[in-house]
Amino acid sequence: MKKCDLHIHTKATISDSAFVFSIDALKQYISKMQIDVIAITNHNTFDISQFNSITQELNNTIVLPGIEINLEGGHLLLIASNESSEITDFESKCNHVSTYIRRATDQLSLTQFKTIFPVLSKYLLIPHYDTNPKISKHIIDNLSSDTFA
């Protein structure tokens, strides 16, 4: 069985309390918990250079690119493939998210979300359904055909 943590923050954003990322602390956490796979899912942003640096540092751990999106009052983790051919497109889409969300209270509408990410089957979608801020049932129902976790 593989152990995963698909909700790792590595950058303090407007949605976070201040913190300083430490690659050594991440390595210790991964080692202690015997984690095989992580996803970097910062709030409403994706930093490709930091992602690449972390990936190189964690050569025995699968690192997936992701983003935690403010979506209609809740949060949604969206995790992409770590295939190099996909990451540039993912970065571009995440940069688009960042243009909409400039304050902690900003959020995407479902329409904006689907415009930015038109092919949701390419991603793993994990809504906050039992954790605050919760995604509404309406959003979960709307994304149900593409949500598996």
mmCIF file with all atom_site columns, C-alpha atoms in Angstrom:
data_model
loop_
_atom_site.group_PDB
_atom_site.id
_atom_site.type_symbol
_atom_site.label_atom_id
_atom_site.label_alt_id
_atom_site.label_comp_id
_atom_site.label_asym_id
_atom_site.label_entity_id
_atom_site.label_seq_id
_atom_site.pdbx_PDB_ins_code
_atom_site.Cartn_x
_atom_site.Cartn_y
_atom_site.Cartn_z
_atom_site.occupancy
_atom_site.B_iso_or_equiv
_atom_site.pdbx_formal_charge
_atom_site.auth_seq_id
_atom_site.auth_comp_id
_atom_site.auth_asym_id
_atom_site.auth_atom_id
_atom_site.pdbx_PDB_model_num
ATOM 1   C CA . MET A 1 1   ? 0.000   0.000  0.000   1.00 0.00 ? 1   MET A CA 1
ATOM 2   C CA . LYS A 1 2   ? 1.231   3.501  -0.859  1.00 0.00 ? 2   LYS A CA 1
ATOM 3   C CA . LYS A 1 3   ? 0.969   6.422  1.570   1.00 0.00 ? 3   LYS A CA 1
ATOM 4   C CA . CYS A 1 4   ? 0.014   9.816  0.178   1.00 0.00 ? 4   CYS A CA 1
ATOM 5   C CA . ASP A 1 5   ? -0.367  13.364 1.425   1.00 0.00 ? 5   ASP A CA 1
ATOM 6   C CA . LEU A 1 6   ? -2.111  15.314 -1.313  1.00 0.00 ? 6   LEU A CA 1
ATOM 7   C CA . HIS A 1 7   ? -2.450  18.551 0.643   1.00 0.00 ? 7   HIS A CA 1
ATOM 8   C CA . ILE A 1 8   ? 1.001   20.125 1.165   1.00 0.00 ? 8   ILE A CA 1
ATOM 9   C CA . HIS A 1 9   ? 1.477   23.904 1.381   1.00 0.00 ? 9   HIS A CA 1
ATOM 10  C CA . THR A 1 10  ? 4.919   25.277 0.549   1.00 0.00 ? 10  THR A CA 1
ATOM 11  C CA . LYS A 1 11  ? 4.192   28.980 0.052   1.00 0.00 ? 11  LYS A CA 1
ATOM 12  C CA . ALA A 1 12  ? 2.469   31.420 2.373   1.00 0.00 ? 12  ALA A CA 1
ATOM 13  C CA . THR A 1 13  ? -0.297  33.127 0.399   1.00 0.00 ? 13  THR A CA 1
ATOM 14  C CA . ILE A 1 14  ? -3.022  35.622 1.237   1.00 0.00 ? 14  ILE A CA 1
ATOM 15  C CA . SER A 1 15  ? -5.113  32.669 2.445   1.00 0.00 ? 15  SER A CA 1
ATOM 16  C CA . ASP A 1 16  ? -2.509  31.393 4.932   1.00 0.00 ? 16  ASP A CA 1
ATOM 17  C CA . SER A 1 17  ? -1.039  32.364 8.238   1.00 0.00 ? 17  SER A CA 1
ATOM 18  C CA . ALA A 1 18  ? 2.579   33.348 7.757   1.00 0.00 ? 18  ALA A CA 1
ATOM 19  C CA . PHE A 1 19  ? 5.043   30.475 7.613   1.00 0.00 ? 19  PHE A CA 1
ATOM 20  C CA . VAL A 1 20  ? 8.455   29.729 6.181   1.00 0.00 ? 20  VAL A CA 1
ATOM 21  C CA . PHE A 1 21  ? 8.794   26.609 4.047   1.00 0.00 ? 21  PHE A CA 1
ATOM 22  C CA . SER A 1 22  ? 11.639  24.251 4.917   1.00 0.00 ? 22  SER A CA 1
ATOM 23  C CA . ILE A 1 23  ? 12.689  21.485 2.547   1.00 0.00 ? 23  ILE A CA 1
ATOM 24  C CA . ASP A 1 24  ? 14.433  19.786 5.480   1.00 0.00 ? 24  ASP A CA 1
ATOM 25  C CA . ALA A 1 25  ? 11.218  19.779 7.519   1.00 0.00 ? 25  ALA A CA 1
ATOM 26  C CA . LEU A 1 26  ? 9.344   18.343 4.530   1.00 0.00 ? 26  LEU A CA 1
ATOM 27  C CA . LYS A 1 27  ? 11.974  15.617 4.113   1.00 0.00 ? 27  LYS A CA 1
ATOM 28  C CA . GLN A 1 28  ? 11.729  14.736 7.813   1.00 0.00 ? 28  GLN A CA 1
ATOM 29  C CA . TYR A 1 29  ? 7.921   14.605 7.625   1.00 0.00 ? 29  TYR A CA 1
ATOM 30  C CA . ILE A 1 30  ? 8.002   12.364 4.550   1.00 0.00 ? 30  ILE A CA 1
ATOM 31  C CA . SER A 1 31  ? 10.569  10.066 6.148   1.00 0.00 ? 31  SER A CA 1
ATOM 32  C CA . LYS A 1 32  ? 8.837   9.871  9.527   1.00 0.00 ? 32  LYS A CA 1
ATOM 33  C CA . MET A 1 33  ? 5.425   9.192  7.970   1.00 0.00 ? 33  MET A CA 1
ATOM 34  C CA . GLN A 1 34  ? 6.878   6.934  5.234   1.00 0.00 ? 34  GLN A CA 1
ATOM 35  C CA . ILE A 1 35  ? 5.048   8.842  2.525   1.00 0.00 ? 35  ILE A CA 1
ATOM 36  C CA . ASP A 1 36  ? 5.431   7.733  -1.098  1.00 0.00 ? 36  ASP A CA 1
ATOM 37  C CA . VAL A 1 37  ? 3.513   10.509 -2.880  1.00 0.00 ? 37  VAL A CA 1
ATOM 38  C CA . ILE A 1 38  ? 2.832   14.174 -2.122  1.00 0.00 ? 38  ILE A CA 1
ATOM 39  C CA . ALA A 1 39  ? 1.002   16.932 -3.955  1.00 0.00 ? 39  ALA A CA 1
ATOM 40  C CA . ILE A 1 40  ? 1.990   20.580 -3.624  1.00 0.00 ? 40  ILE A CA 1
ATOM 41  C CA . THR A 1 41  ? -1.367  22.386 -3.304  1.00 0.00 ? 41  THR A CA 1
ATOM 42  C CA . ASN A 1 42  ? -0.827  26.010 -2.367  1.00 0.00 ? 42  ASN A CA 1
ATOM 43  C CA . HIS A 1 43  ? -3.809  28.339 -2.201  1.00 0.00 ? 43  HIS A CA 1
ATOM 44  C CA . ASN A 1 44  ? -4.702  29.704 -5.641  1.00 0.00 ? 44  ASN A CA 1
ATOM 45  C CA . THR A 1 45  ? -1.158  29.570 -6.972  1.00 0.00 ? 45  THR A CA 1
ATOM 46  C CA . PHE A 1 46  ? 1.378   27.209 -8.482  1.00 0.00 ? 46  PHE A CA 1
ATOM 47  C CA . ASP A 1 47  ? 5.102   27.994 -8.411  1.00 0.00 ? 47  ASP A CA 1
ATOM 48  C CA . ILE A 1 48  ? 6.739   25.856 -11.087 1.00 0.00 ? 48  ILE A CA 1
ATOM 49  C CA . SER A 1 49  ? 10.306  26.720 -10.069 1.00 0.00 ? 49  SER A CA 1
ATOM 50  C CA . GLN A 1 50  ? 9.651   25.765 -6.444  1.00 0.00 ? 50  GLN A CA 1
ATOM 51  C CA . PHE A 1 51  ? 7.836   22.609 -7.616  1.00 0.00 ? 51  PHE A CA 1
ATOM 52  C CA . ASN A 1 52  ? 10.841  21.612 -9.746  1.00 0.00 ? 52  ASN A CA 1
ATOM 53  C CA . SER A 1 53  ? 13.232  22.299 -6.874  1.00 0.00 ? 53  SER A CA 1
ATOM 54  C CA . ILE A 1 54  ? 11.182  20.193 -4.445  1.00 0.00 ? 54  ILE A CA 1
ATOM 55  C CA . THR A 1 55  ? 10.891  17.404 -7.013  1.00 0.00 ? 55  THR A CA 1
ATOM 56  C CA . GLN A 1 56  ? 14.682  17.312 -7.405  1.00 0.00 ? 56  GLN A CA 1
ATOM 57  C CA . GLU A 1 57  ? 15.224  17.312 -3.634  1.00 0.00 ? 57  GLU A CA 1
ATOM 58  C CA . LEU A 1 58  ? 12.742  14.474 -3.072  1.00 0.00 ? 58  LEU A CA 1
ATOM 59  C CA . ASN A 1 59  ? 14.102  12.020 -5.597  1.00 0.00 ? 59  ASN A CA 1
ATOM 60  C CA . ASN A 1 60  ? 12.566  8.996  -3.804  1.00 0.00 ? 60  ASN A CA 1
ATOM 61  C CA . THR A 1 61  ? 9.098   10.546 -3.488  1.00 0.00 ? 61  THR A CA 1
ATOM 62  C CA . ILE A 1 62  ? 6.569   11.176 -6.242  1.00 0.00 ? 62  ILE A CA 1
ATOM 63  C CA . VAL A 1 63  ? 5.694   14.889 -6.250  1.00 0.00 ? 63  VAL A CA 1
ATOM 64  C CA . LEU A 1 64  ? 2.505   15.966 -8.000  1.00 0.00 ? 64  LEU A CA 1
ATOM 65  C CA . PRO A 1 65  ? 1.615   19.520 -9.020  1.00 0.00 ? 65  PRO A CA 1
ATOM 66  C CA . GLY A 1 66  ? -1.576  20.896 -7.579  1.00 0.00 ? 66  GLY A CA 1
ATOM 67  C CA . ILE A 1 67  ? -3.509  23.918 -6.433  1.00 0.00 ? 67  ILE A CA 1
ATOM 68  C CA . GLU A 1 68  ? -6.089  24.573 -3.727  1.00 0.00 ? 68  GLU A CA 1
ATOM 69  C CA . ILE A 1 69  ? -8.740  26.798 -5.275  1.00 0.00 ? 69  ILE A CA 1
ATOM 70  C CA . ASN A 1 70  ? -11.217 29.122 -3.548  1.00 0.00 ? 70  ASN A CA 1
ATOM 71  C CA . LEU A 1 71  ? -14.363 27.977 -5.333  1.00 0.00 ? 71  LEU A CA 1
ATOM 72  C CA . GLU A 1 72  ? -17.760 29.490 -4.523  1.00 0.00 ? 72  GLU A CA 1
ATOM 73  C CA . GLY A 1 73  ? -17.199 29.713 -0.777  1.00 0.00 ? 73  GLY A CA 1
ATOM 74  C CA . GLY A 1 74  ? -15.302 26.452 -0.364  1.00 0.00 ? 74  GLY A CA 1
ATOM 75  C CA . HIS A 1 75  ? -11.964 24.918 -1.270  1.00 0.00 ? 75  HIS A CA 1
ATOM 76  C CA . LEU A 1 76  ? -11.140 22.365 -3.945  1.00 0.00 ? 76  LEU A CA 1
ATOM 77  C CA . LEU A 1 77  ? -7.823  20.574 -4.377  1.00 0.00 ? 77  LEU A CA 1
ATOM 78  C CA . LEU A 1 78  ? -7.008  20.069 -8.045  1.00 0.00 ? 78  LEU A CA 1
ATOM 79  C CA . ILE A 1 79  ? -4.050  17.784 -8.718  1.00 0.00 ? 79  ILE A CA 1
ATOM 80  C CA . ALA A 1 80  ? -2.404  17.362 -12.105 1.00 0.00 ? 80  ALA A CA 1
ATOM 81  C CA . SER A 1 81  ? -0.077  14.860 -13.708 1.00 0.00 ? 81  SER A CA 1
ATOM 82  C CA . ASN A 1 82  ? 3.622   15.336 -13.089 1.00 0.00 ? 82  ASN A CA 1
ATOM 83  C CA . GLU A 1 83  ? 4.401   14.579 -16.738 1.00 0.00 ? 83  GLU A CA 1
ATOM 84  C CA . SER A 1 84  ? 6.656   17.366 -18.022 1.00 0.00 ? 84  SER A CA 1
ATOM 85  C CA . SER A 1 85  ? 4.460   17.797 -21.099 1.00 0.00 ? 85  SER A CA 1
ATOM 86  C CA . GLU A 1 86  ? 1.487   18.659 -18.854 1.00 0.00 ? 86  GLU A CA 1
ATOM 87  C CA . ILE A 1 87  ? 3.096   20.908 -16.248 1.00 0.00 ? 87  ILE A CA 1
ATOM 88  C CA . THR A 1 88  ? 3.542   24.001 -18.438 1.00 0.00 ? 88  THR A CA 1
ATOM 89  C CA . ASP A 1 89  ? -0.155  23.934 -19.370 1.00 0.00 ? 89  ASP A CA 1
ATOM 90  C CA . PHE A 1 90  ? -1.068  23.422 -15.708 1.00 0.00 ? 90  PHE A CA 1
ATOM 91  C CA . GLU A 1 91  ? 1.127   26.383 -14.696 1.00 0.00 ? 91  GLU A CA 1
ATOM 92  C CA . SER A 1 92  ? -0.619  28.581 -17.261 1.00 0.00 ? 92  SER A CA 1
ATOM 93  C CA . LYS A 1 93  ? -4.048  27.607 -15.946 1.00 0.00 ? 93  LYS A CA 1
ATOM 94  C CA . CYS A 1 94  ? -2.965  28.234 -12.343 1.00 0.00 ? 94  CYS A CA 1
ATOM 95  C CA . ASN A 1 95  ? -1.627  31.654 -13.326 1.00 0.00 ? 95  ASN A CA 1
ATOM 96  C CA . HIS A 1 96  ? -5.092  32.391 -14.660 1.00 0.00 ? 96  HIS A CA 1
ATOM 97  C CA . VAL A 1 97  ? -6.592  31.413 -11.270 1.00 0.00 ? 97  VAL A CA 1
ATOM 98  C CA . SER A 1 98  ? -4.170  33.822 -9.593  1.00 0.00 ? 98  SER A CA 1
ATOM 99  C CA . THR A 1 99  ? -5.465  36.720 -11.696 1.00 0.00 ? 99  THR A CA 1
ATOM 100 C CA . TYR A 1 100 ? -8.956  36.231 -10.224 1.00 0.00 ? 100 TYR A CA 1
ATOM 101 C CA . ILE A 1 101 ? -7.919  35.681 -6.609  1.00 0.00 ? 101 ILE A CA 1
ATOM 102 C CA . ARG A 1 102 ? -5.975  38.615 -5.225  1.00 0.00 ? 102 ARG A CA 1
ATOM 103 C CA . ARG A 1 103 ? -7.541  38.845 -1.731  1.00 0.00 ? 103 ARG A CA 1
ATOM 104 C CA . ALA A 1 104 ? -8.338  36.119 0.797   1.00 0.00 ? 104 ALA A CA 1
ATOM 105 C CA . THR A 1 105 ? -12.064 36.685 0.230   1.00 0.00 ? 105 THR A CA 1
ATOM 106 C CA . ASP A 1 106 ? -11.890 36.353 -3.576  1.00 0.00 ? 106 ASP A CA 1
ATOM 107 C CA . GLN A 1 107 ? -13.129 33.161 -5.169  1.00 0.00 ? 107 GLN A CA 1
ATOM 108 C CA . LEU A 1 108 ? -13.802 31.614 -8.530  1.00 0.00 ? 108 LEU A CA 1
ATOM 109 C CA . SER A 1 109 ? -17.298 30.983 -9.757  1.00 0.00 ? 109 SER A CA 1
ATOM 110 C CA . LEU A 1 110 ? -18.014 27.516 -11.091 1.00 0.00 ? 110 LEU A CA 1
ATOM 111 C CA . THR A 1 111 ? -18.205 29.016 -14.598 1.00 0.00 ? 111 THR A CA 1
ATOM 112 C CA . GLN A 1 112 ? -14.776 30.648 -14.244 1.00 0.00 ? 112 GLN A CA 1
ATOM 113 C CA . PHE A 1 113 ? -13.348 27.405 -12.870 1.00 0.00 ? 113 PHE A CA 1
ATOM 114 C CA . LYS A 1 114 ? -14.672 25.360 -15.788 1.00 0.00 ? 114 LYS A CA 1
ATOM 115 C CA . THR A 1 115 ? -13.430 27.959 -18.271 1.00 0.00 ? 115 THR A CA 1
ATOM 116 C CA . ILE A 1 116 ? -9.905  27.764 -16.861 1.00 0.00 ? 116 ILE A CA 1
ATOM 117 C CA . PHE A 1 117 ? -9.958  23.959 -16.502 1.00 0.00 ? 117 PHE A CA 1
ATOM 118 C CA . PRO A 1 118 ? -12.271 22.800 -19.347 1.00 0.00 ? 118 PRO A CA 1
ATOM 119 C CA . VAL A 1 119 ? -11.171 19.133 -19.278 1.00 0.00 ? 119 VAL A CA 1
ATOM 120 C CA . LEU A 1 120 ? -11.605 18.133 -15.632 1.00 0.00 ? 120 LEU A CA 1
ATOM 121 C CA . SER A 1 121 ? -11.017 14.456 -16.366 1.00 0.00 ? 121 SER A CA 1
ATOM 122 C CA . LYS A 1 122 ? -7.274  15.308 -16.625 1.00 0.00 ? 122 LYS A CA 1
ATOM 123 C CA . TYR A 1 123 ? -7.162  16.079 -12.898 1.00 0.00 ? 123 TYR A CA 1
ATOM 124 C CA . LEU A 1 124 ? -7.816  14.587 -9.512  1.00 0.00 ? 124 LEU A CA 1
ATOM 125 C CA . LEU A 1 125 ? -10.461 16.719 -7.781  1.00 0.00 ? 125 LEU A CA 1
ATOM 126 C CA . ILE A 1 126 ? -10.725 16.612 -3.991  1.00 0.00 ? 126 ILE A CA 1
ATOM 127 C CA . PRO A 1 127 ? -13.347 18.957 -2.545  1.00 0.00 ? 127 PRO A CA 1
ATOM 128 C CA . HIS A 1 128 ? -13.347 20.098 1.069   1.00 0.00 ? 128 HIS A CA 1
ATOM 129 C CA . TYR A 1 129 ? -16.651 18.451 1.903   1.00 0.00 ? 129 TYR A CA 1
ATOM 130 C CA . ASP A 1 130 ? -16.022 17.670 5.566   1.00 0.00 ? 130 ASP A CA 1
ATOM 131 C CA . THR A 1 131 ? -13.393 20.346 6.275   1.00 0.00 ? 131 THR A CA 1
ATOM 132 C CA . ASN A 1 132 ? -13.830 24.110 6.362   1.00 0.00 ? 132 ASN A CA 1
ATOM 133 C CA . PRO A 1 133 ? -14.289 25.959 4.178   1.00 0.00 ? 133 PRO A CA 1
ATOM 134 C CA . LYS A 1 134 ? -16.658 23.346 2.785   1.00 0.00 ? 134 LYS A CA 1
ATOM 135 C CA . ILE A 1 135 ? -17.635 23.073 -0.857  1.00 0.00 ? 135 ILE A CA 1
ATOM 136 C CA . SER A 1 136 ? -21.404 23.287 -1.229  1.00 0.00 ? 136 SER A CA 1
ATOM 137 C CA . LYS A 1 137 ? -23.467 20.270 -2.222  1.00 0.00 ? 137 LYS A CA 1
ATOM 138 C CA . HIS A 1 138 ? -24.401 22.145 -5.405  1.00 0.00 ? 138 HIS A CA 1
ATOM 139 C CA . ILE A 1 139 ? -20.729 22.316 -6.461  1.00 0.00 ? 139 ILE A CA 1
ATOM 140 C CA . ILE A 1 140 ? -20.063 18.696 -5.482  1.00 0.00 ? 140 ILE A CA 1
ATOM 141 C CA . ASP A 1 141 ? -23.093 17.587 -7.499  1.00 0.00 ? 141 ASP A CA 1
ATOM 142 C CA . ASN A 1 142 ? -21.974 19.681 -10.456 1.00 0.00 ? 142 ASN A CA 1
ATOM 143 C CA . LEU A 1 143 ? -18.481 18.173 -10.386 1.00 0.00 ? 143 LEU A CA 1
ATOM 144 C CA . SER A 1 144 ? -19.570 14.637 -9.428  1.00 0.00 ? 144 SER A CA 1
ATOM 145 C CA . SER A 1 145 ? -18.741 13.050 -12.776 1.00 0.00 ? 145 SER A CA 1
ATOM 146 C CA . ASP A 1 146 ? -15.109 14.165 -12.356 1.00 0.00 ? 146 ASP A CA 1
ATOM 147 C CA . THR A 1 147 ? -14.713 13.820 -8.571  1.00 0.00 ? 147 THR A CA 1
ATOM 148 C CA . PHE A 1 148 ? -13.328 10.555 -7.218  1.00 0.00 ? 148 PHE A CA 1
ATOM 149 C CA . ALA A 1 149 ? -12.137 11.438 -3.723  1.00 0.00 ? 149 ALA A CA 1
#
